[in-house]
Amino acid sequence: ANKLFYSERLKSFSNSKFKEIKVPSLDSISNNSRIVFINSKKEDKPRVNRWEAEKIAEICREVYVNNPDFSSKTIGIISPFRAQCSEIKKHLADHLNEYITVDTVERFQGSERDMMILSLSCNNQSELRQISSFVELDGEIIDRKLNVAISRAKSKLIIIGNGEILKNSPIYKKLLEIIAEKYYYI
């Protein structure tokens, strides 16, 4: 968010204050990265990506099993589409539904978790318009939805989406370039 929207004016906390969250299915490089992008395949159904939902459920199971202090503040899941939120909830193990909040960007505003997972679930270019909400703040154009979504994570942010489609949006293209350059892109 600092690089995308605030021209690096925000001050970061020291990395020593961030909680380490173990996700065994991610390799050691991505486990050590605070931001990870996982590329998904395009699917036929609009606003729903089953593969993303299954991957998120897998990650949540691993975090639950491998992090002894797991609580309702450990994981939050955001998607711009209610249909994708429902799909994700279908794949989560029943015992995790009481701990993990899965909701849209608007409903997650004001909350934060140690680890946030953002499922973009865009299967075609026309859905890109639906996942953005541009506003002007201090003379800069900001995608309010993206800003909220990526600034909810205290320690780790995992973004899952189809990179080929997302790169058709200038703001998402820039986000993916930042992740590839400074963080981790799978």
Short mmCIF file of N, CA and C in Angstrom, two decimals:
data_model
loop_
_atom_site.label_atom_id
_atom_site.label_comp_id
_atom_site.label_asym_id
_atom_site.label_seq_id
_atom_site.Cartn_x
_atom_site.Cartn_y
_atom_site.Cartn_z
N ALA A 1 0.83 -1.20 0.00
CA ALA A 1 0.00 0.00 0.00
C ALA A 1 0.87 1.25 0.00
N ASN A 2 1.97 1.21 0.74
CA ASN A 2 2.86 2.36 0.83
C ASN A 2 3.44 2.71 -0.54
N LYS A 3 3.87 1.71 -1.25
CA LYS A 3 4.48 1.93 -2.57
C LYS A 3 3.43 2.25 -3.63
N LEU A 4 2.28 1.60 -3.57
CA LEU A 4 1.23 1.80 -4.58
C LEU A 4 0.50 3.13 -4.43
N PHE A 5 0.20 3.51 -3.19
CA PHE A 5 -0.72 4.61 -2.98
C PHE A 5 -0.19 5.81 -2.21
N TYR A 6 0.88 5.65 -1.45
CA TYR A 6 1.31 6.72 -0.54
C TYR A 6 2.70 7.27 -0.83
N SER A 7 3.23 7.00 -1.99
CA SER A 7 4.55 7.50 -2.40
C SER A 7 5.61 7.30 -1.31
N GLU A 8 5.53 6.15 -0.65
CA GLU A 8 6.51 5.76 0.38
C GLU A 8 6.53 6.70 1.58
N ARG A 9 5.42 7.38 1.87
CA ARG A 9 5.36 8.32 3.00
C ARG A 9 5.02 7.63 4.31
N LEU A 10 4.50 6.41 4.26
CA LEU A 10 4.14 5.70 5.49
C LEU A 10 5.39 5.11 6.13
N LYS A 11 5.40 5.06 7.44
CA LYS A 11 6.51 4.47 8.18
C LYS A 11 6.15 3.04 8.55
N SER A 12 7.08 2.11 8.35
CA SER A 12 6.87 0.70 8.67
C SER A 12 7.40 0.38 10.05
N PHE A 13 6.80 -0.63 10.68
CA PHE A 13 7.34 -1.15 11.92
C PHE A 13 8.56 -2.00 11.61
N SER A 14 9.39 -2.23 12.59
CA SER A 14 10.54 -3.12 12.44
C SER A 14 10.05 -4.53 12.16
N ASN A 15 10.74 -5.26 11.29
CA ASN A 15 10.35 -6.64 10.96
C ASN A 15 10.32 -7.54 12.18
N SER A 16 11.06 -7.21 13.24
CA SER A 16 11.10 -8.05 14.44
C SER A 16 9.75 -8.09 15.14
N LYS A 17 8.86 -7.15 14.85
CA LYS A 17 7.56 -7.11 15.51
C LYS A 17 6.52 -7.98 14.79
N PHE A 18 6.86 -8.53 13.65
CA PHE A 18 5.90 -9.30 12.89
C PHE A 18 5.90 -10.76 13.34
N LYS A 19 4.71 -11.32 13.43
CA LYS A 19 4.54 -12.70 13.84
C LYS A 19 4.88 -13.62 12.67
N GLU A 20 5.66 -14.66 12.94
CA GLU A 20 5.98 -15.63 11.89
C GLU A 20 4.83 -16.63 11.79
N ILE A 21 4.35 -16.83 10.57
CA ILE A 21 3.28 -17.78 10.33
C ILE A 21 3.81 -18.85 9.39
N LYS A 22 3.74 -20.10 9.82
CA LYS A 22 4.28 -21.21 9.02
C LYS A 22 3.21 -21.78 8.09
N VAL A 23 3.57 -21.87 6.80
CA VAL A 23 2.69 -22.45 5.78
C VAL A 23 3.55 -23.47 5.02
N PRO A 24 3.58 -24.74 5.45
CA PRO A 24 4.49 -25.73 4.86
C PRO A 24 4.39 -25.91 3.35
N SER A 25 3.22 -25.74 2.74
CA SER A 25 3.13 -25.97 1.30
C SER A 25 3.83 -24.87 0.50
N LEU A 26 4.08 -23.73 1.12
CA LEU A 26 4.87 -22.68 0.46
C LEU A 26 6.33 -23.01 0.69
N ASP A 27 7.17 -22.77 -0.30
CA ASP A 27 8.59 -23.08 -0.11
C ASP A 27 9.23 -22.10 0.88
N SER A 28 10.46 -22.36 1.25
CA SER A 28 11.11 -21.56 2.29
C SER A 28 11.23 -20.09 1.93
N ILE A 29 11.42 -19.79 0.65
CA ILE A 29 11.53 -18.39 0.24
C ILE A 29 10.20 -17.68 0.46
N SER A 30 9.12 -18.29 0.01
CA SER A 30 7.81 -17.64 0.17
C SER A 30 7.35 -17.64 1.62
N ASN A 31 7.79 -18.63 2.41
CA ASN A 31 7.45 -18.62 3.83
C ASN A 31 8.11 -17.44 4.54
N ASN A 32 9.29 -17.06 4.07
CA ASN A 32 10.00 -15.94 4.68
C ASN A 32 9.58 -14.58 4.13
N SER A 33 8.80 -14.56 3.08
CA SER A 33 8.36 -13.32 2.47
C SER A 33 7.07 -12.85 3.13
N ARG A 34 6.96 -11.55 3.34
CA ARG A 34 5.74 -10.99 3.95
C ARG A 34 4.58 -10.93 2.95
N ILE A 35 4.88 -10.87 1.65
CA ILE A 35 3.85 -10.82 0.63
C ILE A 35 4.14 -11.89 -0.41
N VAL A 36 3.11 -12.68 -0.73
CA VAL A 36 3.25 -13.75 -1.71
C VAL A 36 2.09 -13.65 -2.69
N PHE A 37 2.39 -13.78 -3.98
CA PHE A 37 1.35 -13.86 -5.00
C PHE A 37 1.35 -15.28 -5.55
N ILE A 38 0.17 -15.91 -5.57
CA ILE A 38 0.02 -17.25 -6.14
C ILE A 38 -0.85 -17.12 -7.38
N ASN A 39 -0.28 -17.50 -8.51
CA ASN A 39 -0.98 -17.38 -9.79
C ASN A 39 -2.00 -18.52 -9.93
N SER A 40 -3.23 -18.17 -10.29
CA SER A 40 -4.27 -19.18 -10.48
C SER A 40 -4.64 -19.27 -11.95
N LYS A 41 -5.30 -20.37 -12.27
CA LYS A 41 -5.76 -20.57 -13.65
C LYS A 41 -7.15 -19.95 -13.81
N LYS A 42 -7.41 -19.53 -15.03
CA LYS A 42 -8.71 -18.99 -15.39
C LYS A 42 -9.73 -20.12 -15.40
N GLU A 43 -10.93 -19.84 -14.87
CA GLU A 43 -12.02 -20.82 -14.89
C GLU A 43 -13.21 -20.24 -15.63
N ASP A 44 -14.21 -21.06 -15.89
CA ASP A 44 -15.35 -20.64 -16.70
C ASP A 44 -16.40 -19.81 -15.97
N LYS A 45 -16.59 -20.06 -14.70
CA LYS A 45 -17.66 -19.41 -13.95
C LYS A 45 -17.26 -17.98 -13.57
N PRO A 46 -18.09 -16.99 -13.84
CA PRO A 46 -17.73 -15.61 -13.47
C PRO A 46 -17.71 -15.42 -11.95
N ARG A 47 -16.73 -14.65 -11.49
CA ARG A 47 -16.60 -14.24 -10.08
C ARG A 47 -16.34 -15.37 -9.10
N VAL A 48 -16.09 -16.56 -9.58
CA VAL A 48 -15.81 -17.70 -8.72
C VAL A 48 -14.64 -18.48 -9.29
N ASN A 49 -13.69 -18.82 -8.43
CA ASN A 49 -12.56 -19.63 -8.86
C ASN A 49 -12.38 -20.74 -7.83
N ARG A 50 -12.82 -21.93 -8.22
CA ARG A 50 -12.78 -23.09 -7.31
C ARG A 50 -11.35 -23.43 -6.90
N TRP A 51 -10.40 -23.36 -7.85
CA TRP A 51 -9.01 -23.69 -7.52
C TRP A 51 -8.50 -22.76 -6.43
N GLU A 52 -8.80 -21.45 -6.54
CA GLU A 52 -8.38 -20.50 -5.51
C GLU A 52 -8.99 -20.88 -4.16
N ALA A 53 -10.27 -21.24 -4.15
CA ALA A 53 -10.94 -21.62 -2.90
C ALA A 53 -10.30 -22.85 -2.28
N GLU A 54 -9.99 -23.84 -3.11
CA GLU A 54 -9.34 -25.06 -2.61
C GLU A 54 -7.94 -24.77 -2.08
N LYS A 55 -7.18 -23.93 -2.77
CA LYS A 55 -5.83 -23.56 -2.32
C LYS A 55 -5.90 -22.82 -0.99
N ILE A 56 -6.85 -21.93 -0.85
CA ILE A 56 -7.02 -21.19 0.40
C ILE A 56 -7.37 -22.14 1.54
N ALA A 57 -8.26 -23.09 1.29
CA ALA A 57 -8.62 -24.07 2.32
C ALA A 57 -7.40 -24.88 2.75
N GLU A 58 -6.57 -25.26 1.78
CA GLU A 58 -5.34 -25.99 2.08
C GLU A 58 -4.40 -25.15 2.95
N ILE A 59 -4.21 -23.90 2.58
CA ILE A 59 -3.34 -23.01 3.35
C ILE A 59 -3.88 -22.85 4.77
N CYS A 60 -5.17 -22.66 4.91
CA CYS A 60 -5.78 -22.48 6.24
C CYS A 60 -5.58 -23.71 7.12
N ARG A 61 -5.77 -24.90 6.54
CA ARG A 61 -5.53 -26.14 7.29
C ARG A 61 -4.10 -26.20 7.79
N GLU A 62 -3.15 -25.88 6.91
CA GLU A 62 -1.73 -25.94 7.28
C GLU A 62 -1.39 -24.93 8.37
N VAL A 63 -1.92 -23.73 8.26
CA VAL A 63 -1.65 -22.72 9.27
C VAL A 63 -2.24 -23.16 10.61
N TYR A 64 -3.43 -23.71 10.59
CA TYR A 64 -4.08 -24.18 11.81
C TYR A 64 -3.25 -25.27 12.50
N VAL A 65 -2.77 -26.22 11.72
CA VAL A 65 -2.01 -27.36 12.26
C VAL A 65 -0.61 -26.95 12.71
N ASN A 66 0.04 -26.02 12.01
CA ASN A 66 1.45 -25.72 12.26
C ASN A 66 1.71 -24.46 13.10
N ASN A 67 0.67 -23.84 13.58
CA ASN A 67 0.83 -22.63 14.39
C ASN A 67 0.03 -22.81 15.68
N PRO A 68 0.71 -23.21 16.77
CA PRO A 68 0.01 -23.57 18.00
C PRO A 68 -0.82 -22.44 18.63
N ASP A 69 -0.49 -21.20 18.32
CA ASP A 69 -1.26 -20.09 18.90
C ASP A 69 -2.35 -19.59 17.95
N PHE A 70 -2.82 -20.47 17.06
CA PHE A 70 -3.88 -20.13 16.11
C PHE A 70 -5.12 -19.64 16.86
N SER A 71 -5.69 -18.53 16.38
CA SER A 71 -6.91 -17.98 16.99
C SER A 71 -7.73 -17.28 15.92
N SER A 72 -8.79 -16.64 16.32
CA SER A 72 -9.64 -15.92 15.37
C SER A 72 -8.94 -14.69 14.82
N LYS A 73 -7.80 -14.33 15.36
CA LYS A 73 -7.03 -13.18 14.86
C LYS A 73 -5.89 -13.61 13.93
N THR A 74 -5.77 -14.91 13.66
CA THR A 74 -4.67 -15.41 12.83
C THR A 74 -4.91 -15.18 11.35
N ILE A 75 -6.06 -15.61 10.82
CA ILE A 75 -6.32 -15.55 9.37
C ILE A 75 -7.62 -14.81 9.08
N GLY A 76 -7.55 -13.96 8.06
CA GLY A 76 -8.75 -13.36 7.49
C GLY A 76 -8.69 -13.56 5.98
N ILE A 77 -9.83 -13.74 5.37
CA ILE A 77 -9.89 -13.97 3.92
C ILE A 77 -10.82 -12.95 3.30
N ILE A 78 -10.32 -12.29 2.25
CA ILE A 78 -11.09 -11.27 1.55
C ILE A 78 -11.21 -11.66 0.09
N SER A 79 -12.40 -11.43 -0.45
CA SER A 79 -12.60 -11.51 -1.89
C SER A 79 -13.53 -10.37 -2.29
N PRO A 80 -13.35 -9.81 -3.49
CA PRO A 80 -14.24 -8.74 -3.91
C PRO A 80 -15.66 -9.24 -4.25
N PHE A 81 -15.81 -10.56 -4.38
CA PHE A 81 -17.09 -11.12 -4.81
C PHE A 81 -17.71 -12.01 -3.73
N ARG A 82 -18.99 -11.79 -3.42
CA ARG A 82 -19.69 -12.63 -2.43
C ARG A 82 -19.73 -14.09 -2.87
N ALA A 83 -19.87 -14.31 -4.18
CA ALA A 83 -19.91 -15.69 -4.68
C ALA A 83 -18.60 -16.42 -4.36
N GLN A 84 -17.47 -15.72 -4.45
CA GLN A 84 -16.18 -16.35 -4.12
C GLN A 84 -16.08 -16.58 -2.61
N CYS A 85 -16.59 -15.65 -1.82
CA CYS A 85 -16.60 -15.85 -0.36
C CYS A 85 -17.36 -17.13 -0.02
N SER A 86 -18.51 -17.34 -0.64
CA SER A 86 -19.30 -18.56 -0.41
C SER A 86 -18.54 -19.80 -0.85
N GLU A 87 -17.87 -19.71 -1.99
CA GLU A 87 -17.09 -20.85 -2.49
C GLU A 87 -15.97 -21.21 -1.51
N ILE A 88 -15.30 -20.20 -0.99
CA ILE A 88 -14.21 -20.45 -0.03
C ILE A 88 -14.77 -21.10 1.23
N LYS A 89 -15.88 -20.59 1.75
CA LYS A 89 -16.48 -21.16 2.97
C LYS A 89 -16.86 -22.63 2.76
N LYS A 90 -17.31 -22.98 1.56
CA LYS A 90 -17.65 -24.38 1.26
C LYS A 90 -16.44 -25.30 1.40
N HIS A 91 -15.26 -24.78 1.10
CA HIS A 91 -14.05 -25.62 1.11
C HIS A 91 -13.32 -25.61 2.45
N LEU A 92 -13.62 -24.66 3.31
CA LEU A 92 -12.97 -24.62 4.62
C LEU A 92 -13.51 -25.75 5.49
N ALA A 93 -12.63 -26.36 6.27
CA ALA A 93 -13.06 -27.38 7.22
C ALA A 93 -14.00 -26.74 8.23
N ASP A 94 -15.04 -27.47 8.64
CA ASP A 94 -16.06 -26.94 9.54
C ASP A 94 -15.46 -26.31 10.80
N HIS A 95 -14.47 -26.96 11.40
CA HIS A 95 -13.90 -26.43 12.64
C HIS A 95 -13.16 -25.11 12.42
N LEU A 96 -12.79 -24.79 11.17
CA LEU A 96 -12.09 -23.52 10.91
C LEU A 96 -13.05 -22.36 10.68
N ASN A 97 -14.30 -22.66 10.32
CA ASN A 97 -15.26 -21.59 10.07
C ASN A 97 -15.51 -20.72 11.29
N GLU A 98 -15.35 -21.27 12.49
CA GLU A 98 -15.55 -20.46 13.70
C GLU A 98 -14.36 -19.52 13.97
N TYR A 99 -13.21 -19.81 13.39
CA TYR A 99 -12.00 -19.01 13.62
C TYR A 99 -11.70 -18.02 12.49
N ILE A 100 -12.14 -18.34 11.28
CA ILE A 100 -11.70 -17.58 10.12
C ILE A 100 -12.85 -16.77 9.53
N THR A 101 -12.64 -15.48 9.40
CA THR A 101 -13.63 -14.61 8.77
C THR A 101 -13.35 -14.57 7.27
N VAL A 102 -14.39 -14.83 6.49
CA VAL A 102 -14.31 -14.75 5.02
C VAL A 102 -15.36 -13.73 4.61
N ASP A 103 -14.91 -12.63 3.99
CA ASP A 103 -15.87 -11.59 3.65
C ASP A 103 -15.35 -10.70 2.54
N THR A 104 -16.22 -9.79 2.11
CA THR A 104 -15.85 -8.85 1.06
C THR A 104 -14.98 -7.74 1.64
N VAL A 105 -14.36 -6.99 0.76
CA VAL A 105 -13.47 -5.90 1.17
C VAL A 105 -14.23 -4.90 2.04
N GLU A 106 -15.41 -4.51 1.61
CA GLU A 106 -16.18 -3.49 2.34
C GLU A 106 -16.47 -3.92 3.76
N ARG A 107 -16.80 -5.16 3.95
CA ARG A 107 -17.15 -5.65 5.29
C ARG A 107 -15.94 -5.92 6.17
N PHE A 108 -14.76 -5.96 5.57
CA PHE A 108 -13.54 -6.21 6.35
C PHE A 108 -12.85 -4.92 6.77
N GLN A 109 -13.32 -3.80 6.28
CA GLN A 109 -12.68 -2.52 6.61
C GLN A 109 -12.69 -2.32 8.11
N GLY A 110 -11.54 -1.89 8.67
CA GLY A 110 -11.42 -1.66 10.09
C GLY A 110 -10.93 -2.86 10.87
N SER A 111 -10.85 -4.03 10.25
CA SER A 111 -10.36 -5.24 10.90
C SER A 111 -8.97 -5.58 10.37
N GLU A 112 -8.24 -6.35 11.13
CA GLU A 112 -6.95 -6.84 10.66
C GLU A 112 -6.70 -8.21 11.25
N ARG A 113 -5.82 -8.95 10.61
CA ARG A 113 -5.43 -10.29 11.06
C ARG A 113 -3.93 -10.42 10.88
N ASP A 114 -3.35 -11.43 11.54
CA ASP A 114 -1.91 -11.68 11.37
C ASP A 114 -1.62 -12.00 9.91
N MET A 115 -2.47 -12.84 9.31
CA MET A 115 -2.29 -13.20 7.90
C MET A 115 -3.61 -12.95 7.17
N MET A 116 -3.51 -12.26 6.05
CA MET A 116 -4.68 -12.05 5.19
C MET A 116 -4.46 -12.78 3.88
N ILE A 117 -5.53 -13.36 3.38
CA ILE A 117 -5.52 -13.99 2.06
C ILE A 117 -6.53 -13.24 1.21
N LEU A 118 -6.08 -12.77 0.07
CA LEU A 118 -6.93 -12.04 -0.86
C LEU A 118 -7.14 -12.91 -2.09
N SER A 119 -8.38 -13.35 -2.31
CA SER A 119 -8.74 -14.15 -3.47
C SER A 119 -9.43 -13.24 -4.47
N LEU A 120 -8.76 -12.95 -5.59
CA LEU A 120 -9.30 -12.00 -6.55
C LEU A 120 -10.31 -12.63 -7.51
N SER A 121 -10.20 -13.89 -7.78
CA SER A 121 -11.16 -14.70 -8.55
C SER A 121 -11.70 -14.05 -9.82
N CYS A 122 -10.84 -13.34 -10.54
CA CYS A 122 -11.22 -12.76 -11.84
C CYS A 122 -10.93 -13.78 -12.92
N ASN A 123 -11.99 -14.18 -13.64
CA ASN A 123 -11.82 -15.14 -14.71
C ASN A 123 -11.92 -14.52 -16.09
N ASN A 124 -12.22 -13.22 -16.13
CA ASN A 124 -12.20 -12.51 -17.40
C ASN A 124 -11.92 -11.03 -17.14
N GLN A 125 -11.48 -10.36 -18.17
CA GLN A 125 -11.03 -8.97 -18.05
C GLN A 125 -12.15 -8.03 -17.60
N SER A 126 -13.39 -8.31 -17.95
CA SER A 126 -14.49 -7.41 -17.57
C SER A 126 -14.70 -7.36 -16.06
N GLU A 127 -14.28 -8.39 -15.34
CA GLU A 127 -14.42 -8.40 -13.89
C GLU A 127 -13.45 -7.45 -13.19
N LEU A 128 -12.41 -7.02 -13.90
CA LEU A 128 -11.44 -6.09 -13.30
C LEU A 128 -12.10 -4.79 -12.85
N ARG A 129 -13.06 -4.30 -13.62
CA ARG A 129 -13.76 -3.06 -13.24
C ARG A 129 -14.53 -3.24 -11.94
N GLN A 130 -15.00 -4.44 -11.68
CA GLN A 130 -15.81 -4.71 -10.50
C GLN A 130 -14.98 -4.82 -9.22
N ILE A 131 -13.69 -5.07 -9.34
CA ILE A 131 -12.88 -5.24 -8.13
C ILE A 131 -12.18 -3.96 -7.70
N SER A 132 -12.38 -2.87 -8.43
CA SER A 132 -11.72 -1.61 -8.11
C SER A 132 -12.74 -0.54 -7.73
N SER A 133 -12.26 0.40 -6.91
CA SER A 133 -13.06 1.56 -6.52
C SER A 133 -12.09 2.72 -6.34
N PHE A 134 -11.99 3.56 -7.37
CA PHE A 134 -11.00 4.63 -7.36
C PHE A 134 -11.54 5.89 -6.70
N VAL A 135 -10.69 6.48 -5.83
CA VAL A 135 -10.98 7.75 -5.17
C VAL A 135 -9.72 8.60 -5.19
N GLU A 136 -9.88 9.91 -5.03
CA GLU A 136 -8.71 10.78 -4.94
C GLU A 136 -8.44 11.11 -3.48
N LEU A 137 -7.19 10.96 -3.07
CA LEU A 137 -6.78 11.25 -1.70
C LEU A 137 -5.46 12.01 -1.75
N ASP A 138 -5.46 13.21 -1.24
CA ASP A 138 -4.26 14.06 -1.25
C ASP A 138 -3.66 14.19 -2.64
N GLY A 139 -4.52 14.34 -3.63
CA GLY A 139 -4.07 14.54 -5.01
C GLY A 139 -3.64 13.28 -5.73
N GLU A 140 -3.76 12.12 -5.08
CA GLU A 140 -3.38 10.86 -5.72
C GLU A 140 -4.63 10.00 -5.92
N ILE A 141 -4.66 9.27 -7.01
CA ILE A 141 -5.76 8.35 -7.27
C ILE A 141 -5.43 7.03 -6.57
N ILE A 142 -6.37 6.57 -5.75
CA ILE A 142 -6.18 5.36 -4.96
C ILE A 142 -7.31 4.39 -5.26
N ASP A 143 -6.97 3.12 -5.41
CA ASP A 143 -7.98 2.07 -5.50
C ASP A 143 -8.33 1.72 -4.05
N ARG A 144 -9.43 2.27 -3.59
CA ARG A 144 -9.83 2.12 -2.19
C ARG A 144 -9.97 0.64 -1.79
N LYS A 145 -10.60 -0.16 -2.66
CA LYS A 145 -10.80 -1.58 -2.34
C LYS A 145 -9.47 -2.32 -2.20
N LEU A 146 -8.56 -2.09 -3.13
CA LEU A 146 -7.26 -2.75 -3.07
C LEU A 146 -6.47 -2.26 -1.86
N ASN A 147 -6.52 -0.97 -1.58
CA ASN A 147 -5.82 -0.42 -0.44
C ASN A 147 -6.29 -1.08 0.86
N VAL A 148 -7.60 -1.16 1.04
CA VAL A 148 -8.15 -1.81 2.24
C VAL A 148 -7.72 -3.27 2.29
N ALA A 149 -7.86 -3.98 1.18
CA ALA A 149 -7.55 -5.41 1.15
C ALA A 149 -6.10 -5.71 1.51
N ILE A 150 -5.16 -4.94 0.98
CA ILE A 150 -3.75 -5.27 1.23
C ILE A 150 -3.21 -4.67 2.52
N SER A 151 -3.97 -3.80 3.16
CA SER A 151 -3.48 -3.19 4.39
C SER A 151 -4.09 -3.80 5.65
N ARG A 152 -4.80 -4.92 5.54
CA ARG A 152 -5.41 -5.60 6.70
C ARG A 152 -4.46 -6.59 7.34
N ALA A 153 -3.38 -6.96 6.66
CA ALA A 153 -2.45 -7.98 7.16
C ALA A 153 -1.40 -7.35 8.08
N LYS A 154 -1.23 -7.94 9.26
CA LYS A 154 -0.19 -7.46 10.17
C LYS A 154 1.16 -8.10 9.88
N SER A 155 1.17 -9.37 9.44
CA SER A 155 2.44 -10.08 9.24
C SER A 155 2.62 -10.65 7.84
N LYS A 156 1.58 -11.23 7.27
CA LYS A 156 1.73 -11.91 5.98
C LYS A 156 0.49 -11.66 5.13
N LEU A 157 0.73 -11.40 3.84
CA LEU A 157 -0.34 -11.21 2.87
C LEU A 157 -0.13 -12.20 1.73
N ILE A 158 -1.15 -13.01 1.47
CA ILE A 158 -1.12 -13.92 0.33
C ILE A 158 -2.21 -13.47 -0.62
N ILE A 159 -1.82 -13.19 -1.85
CA ILE A 159 -2.77 -12.78 -2.88
C ILE A 159 -2.84 -13.89 -3.91
N ILE A 160 -4.06 -14.32 -4.23
CA ILE A 160 -4.25 -15.38 -5.21
C ILE A 160 -5.12 -14.82 -6.33
N GLY A 161 -4.64 -14.96 -7.56
CA GLY A 161 -5.40 -14.47 -8.70
C GLY A 161 -4.72 -14.85 -10.00
N ASN A 162 -5.40 -14.60 -11.09
CA ASN A 162 -4.85 -14.90 -12.40
C ASN A 162 -4.02 -13.70 -12.88
N GLY A 163 -2.71 -13.85 -12.86
CA GLY A 163 -1.80 -12.76 -13.21
C GLY A 163 -2.01 -12.23 -14.62
N GLU A 164 -2.32 -13.10 -15.55
CA GLU A 164 -2.52 -12.68 -16.94
C GLU A 164 -3.70 -11.71 -17.05
N ILE A 165 -4.77 -12.01 -16.37
CA ILE A 165 -5.94 -11.13 -16.39
C ILE A 165 -5.66 -9.86 -15.58
N LEU A 166 -5.10 -10.01 -14.40
CA LEU A 166 -4.85 -8.86 -13.52
C LEU A 166 -3.94 -7.82 -14.17
N LYS A 167 -2.99 -8.26 -14.98
CA LYS A 167 -2.06 -7.33 -15.62
C LYS A 167 -2.73 -6.40 -16.62
N ASN A 168 -4.00 -6.64 -16.94
CA ASN A 168 -4.75 -5.74 -17.81
C ASN A 168 -5.23 -4.49 -17.08
N SER A 169 -5.10 -4.48 -15.77
CA SER A 169 -5.41 -3.30 -14.96
C SER A 169 -4.09 -2.63 -14.58
N PRO A 170 -3.92 -1.34 -14.85
CA PRO A 170 -2.65 -0.68 -14.51
C PRO A 170 -2.28 -0.80 -13.03
N ILE A 171 -3.25 -0.72 -12.12
CA ILE A 171 -2.93 -0.78 -10.70
C ILE A 171 -2.52 -2.19 -10.29
N TYR A 172 -3.21 -3.20 -10.81
CA TYR A 172 -2.84 -4.58 -10.48
C TYR A 172 -1.53 -4.97 -11.17
N LYS A 173 -1.30 -4.45 -12.36
CA LYS A 173 -0.02 -4.71 -13.03
C LYS A 173 1.12 -4.16 -12.18
N LYS A 174 0.95 -2.95 -11.67
CA LYS A 174 1.98 -2.35 -10.82
C LYS A 174 2.17 -3.17 -9.53
N LEU A 175 1.06 -3.61 -8.93
CA LEU A 175 1.14 -4.44 -7.73
C LEU A 175 1.94 -5.71 -7.99
N LEU A 176 1.64 -6.39 -9.09
CA LEU A 176 2.34 -7.64 -9.41
C LEU A 176 3.82 -7.39 -9.70
N GLU A 177 4.14 -6.26 -10.31
CA GLU A 177 5.55 -5.91 -10.54
C GLU A 177 6.27 -5.69 -9.22
N ILE A 178 5.63 -5.01 -8.29
CA ILE A 178 6.24 -4.77 -6.97
C ILE A 178 6.47 -6.10 -6.26
N ILE A 179 5.47 -6.98 -6.30
CA ILE A 179 5.61 -8.28 -5.63
C ILE A 179 6.73 -9.09 -6.27
N ALA A 180 6.78 -9.12 -7.60
CA ALA A 180 7.82 -9.90 -8.29
C ALA A 180 9.22 -9.35 -7.99
N GLU A 181 9.31 -8.04 -7.85
CA GLU A 181 10.62 -7.41 -7.63
C GLU A 181 11.09 -7.52 -6.19
N LYS A 182 10.17 -7.32 -5.25
CA LYS A 182 10.58 -7.20 -3.84
C LYS A 182 10.14 -8.36 -2.96
N TYR A 183 9.12 -9.10 -3.36
CA TYR A 183 8.56 -10.15 -2.51
C TYR A 183 8.63 -11.49 -3.21
N TYR A 184 7.51 -12.17 -3.36
CA TYR A 184 7.56 -13.50 -3.95
C TYR A 184 6.35 -13.76 -4.82
N TYR A 185 6.59 -14.24 -6.02
CA TYR A 185 5.57 -14.48 -7.04
C TYR A 185 5.66 -15.94 -7.45
N ILE A 186 4.64 -16.71 -7.15
CA ILE A 186 4.63 -18.15 -7.49
C ILE A 186 3.82 -18.36 -8.75
#
